[in-house]
CSV table of N, CA and C in Angstrom, one decimal:
chain,number,residue,atom,x,y,z
A,1,GLN,N,0.8,-1.2,0.0
A,1,GLN,CA,0.1,0.1,0.0
A,1,GLN,C,0.9,1.2,0.0
A,2,VAL,N,0.5,2.3,-0.7
A,2,VAL,CA,1.2,3.5,-0.8
A,2,VAL,C,0.3,4.6,-0.2
A,3,LEU,N,0.9,5.3,0.7
A,3,LEU,CA,0.3,6.5,1.4
A,3,LEU,C,0.9,7.8,0.8
A,4,LEU,N,0.0,8.6,0.3
A,4,LEU,CA,0.5,9.9,-0.4
A,4,LEU,C,0.0,11.1,0.4
A,5,VAL,N,0.8,12.0,0.7
A,5,VAL,CA,0.4,13.2,1.5
A,5,VAL,C,0.8,14.4,0.7
A,6,GLU,N,-0.2,15.2,0.3
A,6,GLU,CA,0.0,16.5,-0.5
A,6,GLU,C,0.2,17.7,0.5
A,7,SER,N,0.9,18.6,0.0
A,7,SER,CA,1.0,20.0,0.7
A,7,SER,C,1.4,21.0,-0.4
A,8,GLY,N,1.3,22.3,0.1
A,8,GLY,CA,1.6,23.4,-0.8
A,8,GLY,C,0.5,24.3,-1.4
A,9,GLY,N,-0.8,23.8,-1.1
A,9,GLY,CA,-1.8,24.6,-1.6
A,9,GLY,C,-2.0,25.9,-0.8
A,10,GLY,N,-3.0,26.7,-1.4
A,10,GLY,CA,-3.1,28.0,-0.7
A,10,GLY,C,-3.9,28.9,-1.6
A,11,LEU,N,-4.0,30.1,-1.1
A,11,LEU,CA,-4.7,31.2,-1.9
A,11,LEU,C,-3.7,32.2,-2.6
A,12,VAL,N,-3.9,32.3,-3.8
A,12,VAL,CA,-3.0,33.1,-4.6
A,12,VAL,C,-3.7,34.1,-5.5
A,13,GLN,N,-3.1,35.1,-6.0
A,13,GLN,CA,-3.8,35.9,-7.0
A,13,GLN,C,-3.5,35.5,-8.4
A,14,PRO,N,-4.4,35.8,-9.3
A,14,PRO,CA,-4.1,35.5,-10.7
A,14,PRO,C,-2.7,35.9,-11.1
A,15,GLY,N,-2.0,35.0,-11.9
A,15,GLY,CA,-0.6,35.3,-12.4
A,15,GLY,C,0.5,34.8,-11.5
A,16,GLU,N,0.0,34.5,-10.3
A,16,GLU,CA,1.0,34.0,-9.3
A,16,GLU,C,1.4,32.5,-9.4
A,17,SER,N,2.3,32.1,-8.6
A,17,SER,CA,2.7,30.7,-8.7
A,17,SER,C,2.6,29.9,-7.4
A,18,LEU,N,2.5,28.6,-7.5
A,18,LEU,CA,2.5,27.7,-6.3
A,18,LEU,C,3.3,26.5,-6.7
A,19,ARG,N,3.8,25.8,-5.7
A,19,ARG,CA,4.4,24.5,-5.9
A,19,ARG,C,3.7,23.5,-5.0
A,20,LEU,N,3.2,22.5,-5.5
A,20,LEU,CA,2.5,21.4,-4.7
A,20,LEU,C,3.6,20.2,-4.5
A,21,SER,N,3.5,19.7,-3.4
A,21,SER,CA,4.5,18.5,-3.1
A,21,SER,C,3.6,17.3,-2.7
A,22,CYS,N,4.1,16.2,-3.0
A,22,CYS,CA,3.4,14.9,-2.7
A,22,CYS,C,4.5,13.9,-2.2
A,23,ALA,N,4.4,13.6,-0.9
A,23,ALA,CA,5.4,12.7,-0.3
A,23,ALA,C,4.8,11.3,-0.3
A,24,ALA,N,5.5,10.3,-0.7
A,24,ALA,CA,5.0,8.9,-0.7
A,24,ALA,C,5.6,8.2,0.4
A,25,SER,N,4.8,7.2,1.0
A,25,SER,CA,5.2,6.5,2.2
A,25,SER,C,6.3,5.5,1.9
A,26,ARG,N,6.5,5.1,0.7
A,26,ARG,CA,7.6,4.2,0.4
A,26,ARG,C,8.2,4.5,-0.9
A,27,ALA,N,9.3,4.0,-1.2
A,27,ALA,CA,10.0,4.3,-2.4
A,27,ALA,C,9.1,4.2,-3.6
A,28,ILE,N,9.2,5.3,-4.4
A,28,ILE,CA,8.2,5.3,-5.6
A,28,ILE,C,8.9,4.9,-6.8
A,29,PHE,N,10.2,4.5,-6.8
A,29,PHE,CA,10.9,4.1,-7.9
A,29,PHE,C,10.2,2.8,-8.6
A,30,SER,N,9.5,2.1,-7.7
A,30,SER,CA,8.8,0.9,-8.2
A,30,SER,C,7.4,1.1,-8.8
A,31,ILE,N,7.0,2.4,-8.7
A,31,ILE,CA,5.7,2.8,-9.2
A,31,ILE,C,6.0,3.4,-10.5
A,32,THR,N,5.3,3.0,-11.5
A,32,THR,CA,5.4,3.4,-12.9
A,32,THR,C,5.3,4.8,-13.1
A,33,ALA,N,4.3,5.4,-12.5
A,33,ALA,CA,4.1,6.8,-12.7
A,33,ALA,C,3.5,7.5,-11.6
A,34,MET,N,3.6,8.8,-11.5
A,34,MET,CA,2.9,9.7,-10.6
A,34,MET,C,2.1,10.7,-11.3
A,35,GLY,N,0.9,11.1,-10.8
A,35,GLY,CA,0.1,12.1,-11.5
A,35,GLY,C,-0.5,13.0,-10.5
A,36,TRP,N,-1.0,14.2,-11.0
A,36,TRP,CA,-1.9,15.1,-10.3
A,36,TRP,C,-3.2,15.2,-11.0
A,37,TYR,N,-4.2,15.2,-10.2
A,37,TYR,CA,-5.6,15.4,-10.7
A,37,TYR,C,-6.1,16.6,-9.9
A,38,ARG,N,-7.2,17.2,-10.4
A,38,ARG,CA,-7.8,18.3,-9.7
A,38,ARG,C,-9.4,18.2,-9.9
A,39,GLN,N,-10.1,18.7,-8.9
A,39,GLN,CA,-11.6,18.6,-9.0
A,39,GLN,C,-12.0,20.0,-8.5
A,40,ALA,N,-12.7,20.7,-9.4
A,40,ALA,CA,-13.4,22.0,-9.1
A,40,ALA,C,-14.8,21.7,-8.6
A,41,PRO,N,-15.4,22.6,-7.8
A,41,PRO,CA,-16.8,22.4,-7.4
A,41,PRO,C,-17.7,22.1,-8.6
A,42,GLY,N,-18.6,21.1,-8.5
A,42,GLY,CA,-19.5,20.8,-9.5
A,42,GLY,C,-18.9,20.3,-10.8
A,43,LYS,N,-17.7,19.9,-10.8
A,43,LYS,CA,-17.1,19.4,-12.0
A,43,LYS,C,-16.4,18.0,-11.7
A,44,GLN,N,-16.2,17.3,-12.7
A,44,GLN,CA,-15.5,16.0,-12.6
A,44,GLN,C,-14.0,16.1,-12.3
A,45,ARG,N,-13.5,15.1,-11.6
A,45,ARG,CA,-12.0,15.1,-11.3
A,45,ARG,C,-11.3,14.9,-12.7
A,46,GLU,N,-10.3,15.6,-13.0
A,46,GLU,CA,-9.6,15.6,-14.3
A,46,GLU,C,-8.1,15.4,-14.1
A,47,LEU,N,-7.4,14.7,-15.0
A,47,LEU,CA,-6.0,14.6,-14.9
A,47,LEU,C,-5.4,15.9,-15.3
A,48,VAL,N,-4.4,16.4,-14.5
A,48,VAL,CA,-3.6,17.6,-14.8
A,48,VAL,C,-2.3,17.3,-15.5
A,49,ALA,N,-1.6,16.4,-14.8
A,49,ALA,CA,-0.2,16.0,-15.3
A,49,ALA,C,0.1,14.7,-14.7
A,50,ALA,N,1.0,13.9,-15.5
A,50,ALA,CA,1.5,12.7,-15.1
A,50,ALA,C,2.9,12.5,-15.5
A,51,LYS,N,3.7,11.8,-14.8
A,51,LYS,CA,5.1,11.5,-15.2
A,51,LYS,C,5.5,10.1,-14.8
A,52,GLY,N,6.1,9.5,-15.8
A,52,GLY,CA,6.5,8.1,-15.7
A,52,GLY,C,7.9,8.1,-15.2
A,53,ASN,N,8.5,6.9,-14.6
A,53,ASN,CA,9.8,6.9,-14.1
A,53,ASN,C,10.8,6.9,-15.3
A,54,ASP,N,10.3,6.8,-16.6
A,54,ASP,CA,11.1,6.8,-17.7
A,54,ASP,C,11.3,8.3,-18.3
A,55,GLY,N,10.6,9.2,-17.5
A,55,GLY,CA,10.6,10.6,-17.9
A,55,GLY,C,9.5,11.1,-18.8
A,56,THR,N,8.7,10.2,-19.2
A,56,THR,CA,7.5,10.4,-20.1
A,56,THR,C,6.5,11.4,-19.3
A,57,THR,N,6.0,12.3,-19.9
A,57,THR,CA,5.0,13.2,-19.3
A,57,THR,C,3.8,13.3,-20.1
A,58,LYS,N,2.7,13.8,-19.4
A,58,LYS,CA,1.4,14.0,-20.1
A,58,LYS,C,0.8,15.1,-19.3
A,59,TYR,N,0.3,16.0,-20.0
A,59,TYR,CA,-0.3,17.3,-19.4
A,59,TYR,C,-1.8,17.5,-20.1
A,60,ALA,N,-2.6,18.0,-19.2
A,60,ALA,CA,-3.9,18.5,-19.9
A,60,ALA,C,-3.6,19.7,-20.8
A,61,ASP,N,-4.4,19.9,-21.9
A,61,ASP,CA,-4.2,21.0,-22.7
A,61,ASP,C,-4.3,22.3,-22.0
A,62,SER,N,-5.1,22.4,-20.9
A,62,SER,CA,-5.4,23.7,-20.3
A,62,SER,C,-4.2,24.1,-19.4
A,63,VAL,N,-3.3,23.3,-19.1
A,63,VAL,CA,-2.1,23.6,-18.3
A,63,VAL,C,-0.8,23.5,-19.0
A,64,LYS,N,-0.8,23.1,-20.3
A,64,LYS,CA,0.5,23.1,-21.0
A,64,LYS,C,1.1,24.4,-21.0
A,65,GLY,N,2.5,24.4,-20.8
A,65,GLY,CA,3.2,25.7,-20.8
A,65,GLY,C,3.1,26.5,-19.5
A,66,ARG,N,2.3,26.0,-18.5
A,66,ARG,CA,2.1,26.8,-17.3
A,66,ARG,C,2.5,25.9,-16.1
A,67,PHE,N,2.1,24.5,-16.2
A,67,PHE,CA,2.4,23.7,-15.1
A,67,PHE,C,3.5,22.7,-15.5
A,68,THR,N,4.3,22.3,-14.5
A,68,THR,CA,5.4,21.3,-14.7
A,68,THR,C,5.4,20.3,-13.6
A,69,ILE,N,5.3,19.0,-13.9
A,69,ILE,CA,5.5,17.9,-13.0
A,69,ILE,C,6.9,17.4,-12.9
A,70,SER,N,7.4,17.2,-11.8
A,70,SER,CA,8.6,16.6,-11.6
A,70,SER,C,8.7,15.6,-10.4
A,71,ARG,N,9.7,14.8,-10.4
A,71,ARG,CA,9.8,13.8,-9.3
A,71,ARG,C,11.2,13.7,-8.8
A,72,ASP,N,11.4,13.5,-7.5
A,72,ASP,CA,12.7,13.2,-6.9
A,72,ASP,C,12.6,11.9,-6.3
A,73,ASN,N,13.0,10.8,-6.9
A,73,ASN,CA,12.9,9.5,-6.3
A,73,ASN,C,13.7,9.4,-5.0
A,74,ALA,N,14.8,10.1,-4.9
A,74,ALA,CA,15.6,10.0,-3.7
A,74,ALA,C,14.8,10.5,-2.4
A,75,LYS,N,13.9,11.3,-2.7
A,75,LYS,CA,13.1,12.0,-1.6
A,75,LYS,C,11.6,11.3,-1.5
A,76,ASN,N,11.3,10.4,-2.5
A,76,ASN,CA,10.1,9.8,-2.7
A,76,ASN,C,8.9,10.8,-2.8
A,77,THR,N,9.3,11.8,-3.6
A,77,THR,CA,8.4,13.0,-3.7
A,77,THR,C,8.1,13.4,-5.1
A,78,VAL,N,7.0,13.8,-5.4
A,78,VAL,CA,6.6,14.3,-6.7
A,78,VAL,C,6.1,15.8,-6.6
A,79,TYR,N,6.4,16.6,-7.5
A,79,TYR,CA,6.1,18.0,-7.4
A,79,TYR,C,5.2,18.4,-8.6
A,80,LEU,N,4.4,19.5,-8.4
A,80,LEU,CA,3.6,20.1,-9.4
A,80,LEU,C,3.9,21.6,-9.3
A,81,GLN,N,4.6,22.2,-10.2
A,81,GLN,CA,4.8,23.7,-10.2
A,81,GLN,C,3.7,24.3,-11.1
A,82,LEU,N,3.0,25.2,-10.5
A,82,LEU,CA,1.9,25.9,-11.1
A,82,LEU,C,2.3,27.4,-11.3
A,83,ASN,N,2.4,27.8,-12.5
A,83,ASN,CA,2.7,29.2,-12.9
A,83,ASN,C,1.6,29.8,-13.6
A,84,SER,N,1.6,31.1,-13.6
A,84,SER,CA,0.6,31.9,-14.3
A,84,SER,C,-0.8,31.4,-14.0
A,85,LEU,N,-1.1,31.3,-12.7
A,85,LEU,CA,-2.3,30.7,-12.3
A,85,LEU,C,-3.5,31.6,-12.7
A,86,LYS,N,-4.6,30.9,-13.0
A,86,LYS,CA,-5.9,31.6,-13.4
A,86,LYS,C,-6.9,31.2,-12.4
A,87,PRO,N,-8.0,32.1,-12.4
A,87,PRO,CA,-9.2,31.7,-11.4
A,87,PRO,C,-9.7,30.3,-11.8
A,88,GLU,N,-9.7,29.9,-13.1
A,88,GLU,CA,-10.2,28.6,-13.5
A,88,GLU,C,-9.3,27.4,-13.0
A,89,ASP,N,-8.2,27.7,-12.4
A,89,ASP,CA,-7.3,26.7,-11.8
A,89,ASP,C,-7.7,26.3,-10.4
A,90,THR,N,-8.7,27.0,-9.9
A,90,THR,CA,-9.2,26.7,-8.5
A,90,THR,C,-9.8,25.4,-8.4
A,91,ALA,N,-9.2,24.6,-7.5
A,91,ALA,CA,-9.7,23.2,-7.4
A,91,ALA,C,-9.0,22.5,-6.2
A,92,VAL,N,-9.5,21.4,-5.7
A,92,VAL,CA,-8.7,20.5,-4.9
A,92,VAL,C,-7.8,19.7,-5.8
A,93,TYR,N,-6.5,19.7,-5.5
A,93,TYR,CA,-5.5,18.9,-6.3
A,93,TYR,C,-5.1,17.7,-5.5
A,94,TYR,N,-5.2,16.6,-6.3
A,94,TYR,CA,-4.9,15.4,-5.7
A,94,TYR,C,-3.7,14.6,-6.3
A,95,CYS,N,-2.9,14.1,-5.5
A,95,CYS,CA,-1.7,13.4,-6.0
A,95,CYS,C,-2.1,11.9,-6.2
A,96,ASN,N,-1.5,11.2,-7.1
A,96,ASN,CA,-1.9,9.8,-7.5
A,96,ASN,C,-0.6,9.1,-7.9
A,97,ALA,N,-0.7,7.9,-7.5
A,97,ALA,CA,0.4,6.9,-8.0
A,97,ALA,C,-0.4,5.9,-9.0
A,98,GLY,N,0.2,5.7,-10.1
A,98,GLY,CA,-0.5,4.8,-11.0
A,98,GLY,C,0.4,4.4,-12.1
A,99,VAL,N,-0.2,4.1,-13.4
A,99,VAL,CA,0.5,3.7,-14.5
A,99,VAL,C,0.3,4.6,-15.6
A,100,LEU,N,1.4,4.9,-16.3
A,100,LEU,CA,1.4,5.8,-17.6
A,100,LEU,C,1.8,4.8,-18.7
A,101,MET,N,1.0,4.5,-19.6
A,101,MET,CA,1.2,3.5,-20.6
A,101,MET,C,0.5,3.9,-21.9
A,102,SER,N,1.3,3.9,-23.0
A,102,SER,CA,0.7,4.3,-24.3
A,102,SER,C,0.0,5.6,-24.3
A,103,GLY,N,0.5,6.5,-23.6
A,103,GLY,CA,0.0,7.9,-23.6
A,103,GLY,C,-1.2,8.0,-22.7
A,104,ALA,N,-1.7,7.0,-22.0
A,104,ALA,CA,-2.8,7.1,-21.1
A,104,ALA,C,-2.4,6.8,-19.6
A,105,TYR,N,-3.0,7.6,-18.8
A,105,TYR,CA,-2.6,7.4,-17.3
A,105,TYR,C,-3.8,6.7,-16.6
A,106,TYR,N,-3.4,5.7,-15.9
A,106,TYR,CA,-4.4,4.9,-15.1
A,106,TYR,C,-4.1,5.1,-13.6
A,107,PRO,N,-5.0,5.8,-12.9
A,107,PRO,CA,-4.8,6.1,-11.5
A,107,PRO,C,-5.0,4.9,-10.6
A,108,ASN,N,-4.3,4.9,-9.5
A,108,ASN,CA,-4.4,3.8,-8.6
A,108,ASN,C,-4.6,4.3,-7.1
A,109,TYR,N,-3.5,4.7,-6.5
A,109,TYR,CA,-3.4,5.2,-5.1
A,109,TYR,C,-3.7,6.7,-5.0
A,110,TRP,N,-4.5,7.2,-4.1
A,110,TRP,CA,-4.8,8.7,-4.0
A,110,TRP,C,-4.4,9.3,-2.7
A,111,GLY,N,-4.0,10.6,-2.8
A,111,GLY,CA,-3.7,11.4,-1.6
A,111,GLY,C,-5.1,12.0,-1.2
A,112,GLN,N,-5.0,12.9,-0.1
A,112,GLN,CA,-6.2,13.4,0.4
A,112,GLN,C,-6.6,14.6,-0.1
A,113,GLY,N,-5.7,15.3,-0.9
A,113,GLY,CA,-6.0,16.6,-1.7
A,113,GLY,C,-5.6,17.8,-0.9
A,114,THR,N,-5.2,18.8,-1.7
A,114,THR,CA,-4.8,20.1,-1.2
A,114,THR,C,-5.5,21.1,-2.0
A,115,GLN,N,-6.1,22.1,-1.3
A,115,GLN,CA,-6.9,23.2,-2.0
A,115,GLN,C,-6.0,24.2,-2.6
A,116,VAL,N,-6.2,24.6,-3.9
A,116,VAL,CA,-5.7,25.7,-4.5
A,116,VAL,C,-6.8,26.7,-4.9
A,117,THR,N,-6.6,28.0,-4.5
A,117,THR,CA,-7.6,28.9,-4.8
A,117,THR,C,-6.9,30.1,-5.4
A,118,VAL,N,-7.4,30.5,-6.7
A,118,VAL,CA,-6.8,31.6,-7.3
A,118,VAL,C,-7.9,32.7,-7.4
A,119,SER,N,-7.7,33.8,-6.8
A,119,SER,CA,-8.7,34.9,-6.6
A,119,SER,C,-8.1,36.2,-6.4
A,120,SER,N,-8.6,37.3,-7.0
A,120,SER,CA,-8.0,38.6,-6.7
A,120,SER,C,-8.9,39.3,-5.6
């Protein structure tokens, strides 16, 4: 079993940045991929970004060029850098451990979520 704990959410103004962190309870090198999802009020949970341990990445079109996913296997941690934030990025962001294969991400273990609010 993998335990994932997110941190780094908060309230920011449009155009500002945040970095989310997700610490895994055990070494994640054995996990094929790590991903970040988000869920806004009244909307379905959606994949934001995913990164395989071979360096393969996948991003939602709405965040390409603004968000960057990275992982530090020595620290069992995956990060999501959020730049140029927009009000529509407001959501609960969830860390996930899963499988990235043939361009598709298959979620498995979930974190508890961290709130990101973008508002002036």
